[in-house]
Amino acid sequence: MVILLFMSTDKQRESSEGADKRLSNLKPFKPGQSGNPAGRPKSITLSEAIRLQLAKKVSEGSDYTYAEAIAQVLCVAAVKGNVNAAREIADRTEGKPKQVLDLDMRVNDWRTLASQHGLSEQDVIREARLLINESATDSGDA
């Protein structure tokens, strides 16, 4: 019995020492000290990799970079009538054109909107019922 008592005391002592080690990891860093002094490792993004490749010369002794070669091919294609190439050049040099959306928020009542388009209330109700029935049929098939 005594041996068991000593063994349990030794185990308790070992577990308390382990707990002290674990608790030491929970202490905050000193003011001004970083927890990760080297920081997050730097990784190259796809955009950065492409920029690096575009800046390289096409071949040994060549005067052209990949970017210049691509620009030349794009311009030749546009001159030959490739509309997509011309659009890409325009978008890159002039900027993409703004898209305009015309939202008319003045009409709040469906009756007014229907009458503006020459429809009666009964026409709209009939069309709404058809759409509801079609929707119910479609969802029943799924």
C-alpha positions as a Python dict, from the first residue, in 0.01 Angstrom:
ca = {
    (1, 'M'): (0, 0, 0),
    (2, 'V'): (276, 242, 82),
    (3, 'I'): (442, 187, -254),
    (4, 'L'): (122, 277, -431),
    (5, 'L'): (97, 593, -226),
    (6, 'F'): (450, 700, -326),
    (7, 'M'): (383, 616, -689),
    (8, 'S'): (70, 827, -703),
    (9, 'T'): (261, 1118, -541),
    (10, 'D'): (537, 1090, -803),
    (11, 'K'): (279, 1088, -1081),
    (12, 'Q'): (110, 1393, -934),
    (13, 'R'): (446, 1574, -917),
    (14, 'E'): (522, 1486, -1284),
    (15, 'S'): (180, 1602, -1403),
    (16, 'S'): (212, 1932, -1213),
    (17, 'E'): (555, 1994, -1371),
    (18, 'G'): (401, 1926, -1716),
    (19, 'A'): (122, 2169, -1637),
    (20, 'D'): (380, 2437, -1546),
    (21, 'K'): (547, 2388, -1885),
    (22, 'R'): (216, 2415, -2066),
    (23, 'L'): (120, 2729, -1874),
    (24, 'S'): (448, 2897, -1961),
    (25, 'N'): (339, 2888, -2325),
    (26, 'L'): (31, 3094, -2238),
    (27, 'K'): (223, 3396, -2112),
    (28, 'P'): (196, 3698, -2343),
    (29, 'F'): (497, 3841, -2522),
    (30, 'K'): (686, 4132, -2375),
    (31, 'P'): (585, 4476, -2505),
    (32, 'G'): (751, 4542, -2840),
    (33, 'Q'): (840, 4176, -2890),
    (34, 'S'): (684, 3991, -3182),
    (35, 'G'): (554, 3639, -3148),
    (36, 'N'): (664, 3568, -3503),
    (37, 'P'): (977, 3776, -3566),
    (38, 'A'): (1042, 3632, -3913),
    (39, 'G'): (679, 3698, -4010),
    (40, 'R'): (470, 3503, -4251),
    (41, 'P'): (682, 3346, -4523),
    (42, 'K'): (666, 3542, -4846),
    (43, 'S'): (497, 3364, -5132),
    (44, 'I'): (475, 3480, -5489),
    (45, 'T'): (128, 3543, -5629),
    (46, 'L'): (21, 3453, -5980),
    (47, 'S'): (15, 3820, -6079),
    (48, 'E'): (370, 3870, -5953),
    (49, 'A'): (490, 3558, -6135),
    (50, 'I'): (332, 3673, -6460),
    (51, 'R'): (483, 4021, -6426),
    (52, 'L'): (826, 3867, -6373),
    (53, 'Q'): (784, 3644, -6679),
    (54, 'L'): (658, 3933, -6895),
    (55, 'A'): (967, 4137, -6805),
    (56, 'K'): (1206, 3862, -6926),
    (57, 'K'): (1358, 3860, -7272),
    (58, 'V'): (1193, 3621, -7519),
    (59, 'S'): (1524, 3453, -7598),
    (60, 'E'): (1895, 3495, -7538),
    (61, 'G'): (2016, 3803, -7728),
    (62, 'S'): (1662, 3917, -7811),
    (63, 'D'): (1571, 4283, -7776),
    (64, 'Y'): (1205, 4204, -7701),
    (65, 'T'): (1045, 4110, -7372),
    (66, 'Y'): (747, 3875, -7354),
    (67, 'A'): (522, 4174, -7286),
    (68, 'E'): (645, 4352, -7599),
    (69, 'A'): (607, 4036, -7809),
    (70, 'I'): (250, 3983, -7688),
    (71, 'A'): (165, 4348, -7755),
    (72, 'Q'): (302, 4317, -8108),
    (73, 'V'): (104, 3998, -8182),
    (74, 'L'): (-211, 4160, -8038),
    (75, 'C'): (-168, 4470, -8253),
    (76, 'V'): (-108, 4264, -8570),
    (77, 'A'): (-422, 4058, -8499),
    (78, 'A'): (-627, 4376, -8447),
    (79, 'V'): (-504, 4523, -8776),
    (80, 'K'): (-601, 4199, -8954),
    (81, 'G'): (-958, 4243, -8828),
    (82, 'N'): (-965, 4048, -8500),
    (83, 'V'): (-1232, 4242, -8309),
    (84, 'N'): (-1146, 4076, -7977),
    (85, 'A'): (-783, 4186, -8010),
    (86, 'A'): (-893, 4542, -8093),
    (87, 'R'): (-1132, 4542, -7795),
    (88, 'E'): (-855, 4417, -7563),
    (89, 'I'): (-620, 4691, -7684),
    (90, 'A'): (-889, 4957, -7637),
    (91, 'D'): (-979, 4827, -7290),
    (92, 'R'): (-613, 4829, -7182),
    (93, 'T'): (-528, 5169, -7327),
    (94, 'E'): (-852, 5367, -7302),
    (95, 'G'): (-1017, 5185, -7014),
    (96, 'K'): (-1333, 4979, -7030),
    (97, 'P'): (-1645, 5176, -7124),
    (98, 'K'): (-1889, 5246, -6844),
    (99, 'Q'): (-2206, 5042, -6845),
    (100, 'V'): (-2520, 5246, -6796),
    (101, 'L'): (-2830, 5103, -6634),
    (102, 'D'): (-3153, 5295, -6662),
    (103, 'L'): (-3369, 5222, -6361),
    (104, 'D'): (-3712, 5378, -6360),
    (105, 'M'): (-3834, 5369, -6002),
    (106, 'R'): (-4129, 5604, -6052),
    (107, 'V'): (-4387, 5329, -6105),
    (108, 'N'): (-4476, 5150, -5784),
    (109, 'D'): (-4817, 5010, -5876),
    (110, 'W'): (-4845, 4715, -6117),
    (111, 'R'): (-5179, 4849, -6241),
    (112, 'T'): (-5018, 5169, -6365),
    (113, 'L'): (-4738, 4976, -6530),
    (114, 'A'): (-4987, 4739, -6698),
    (115, 'S'): (-5196, 5025, -6836),
    (116, 'Q'): (-4881, 5197, -6970),
    (117, 'H'): (-4820, 4882, -7174),
    (118, 'G'): (-5181, 4849, -7292),
    (119, 'L'): (-5275, 4560, -7063),
    (120, 'S'): (-5587, 4530, -6852),
    (121, 'E'): (-5584, 4414, -6491),
    (122, 'Q'): (-5747, 4089, -6602),
    (123, 'D'): (-5464, 4029, -6855),
    (124, 'V'): (-5206, 4068, -6581),
    (125, 'I'): (-5395, 3844, -6338),
    (126, 'R'): (-5441, 3576, -6607),
    (127, 'E'): (-5067, 3587, -6691),
    (128, 'A'): (-4974, 3570, -6322),
    (129, 'R'): (-5193, 3260, -6276),
    (130, 'L'): (-5028, 3093, -6575),
    (131, 'L'): (-4683, 3165, -6431),
    (132, 'I'): (-4784, 3031, -6090),
    (133, 'N'): (-4924, 2712, -6244),
    (134, 'E'): (-4611, 2663, -6455),
    (135, 'S'): (-4393, 2717, -6149),
    (136, 'A'): (-4593, 2463, -5948),
    (137, 'T'): (-4569, 2212, -6234),
    (138, 'D'): (-4196, 2265, -6273),
    (139, 'S'): (-4128, 2222, -5901),
    (140, 'G'): (-4343, 1906, -5898),
    (141, 'D'): (-4123, 1748, -6168),
    (142, 'A'): (-3804, 1796, -5968),
}
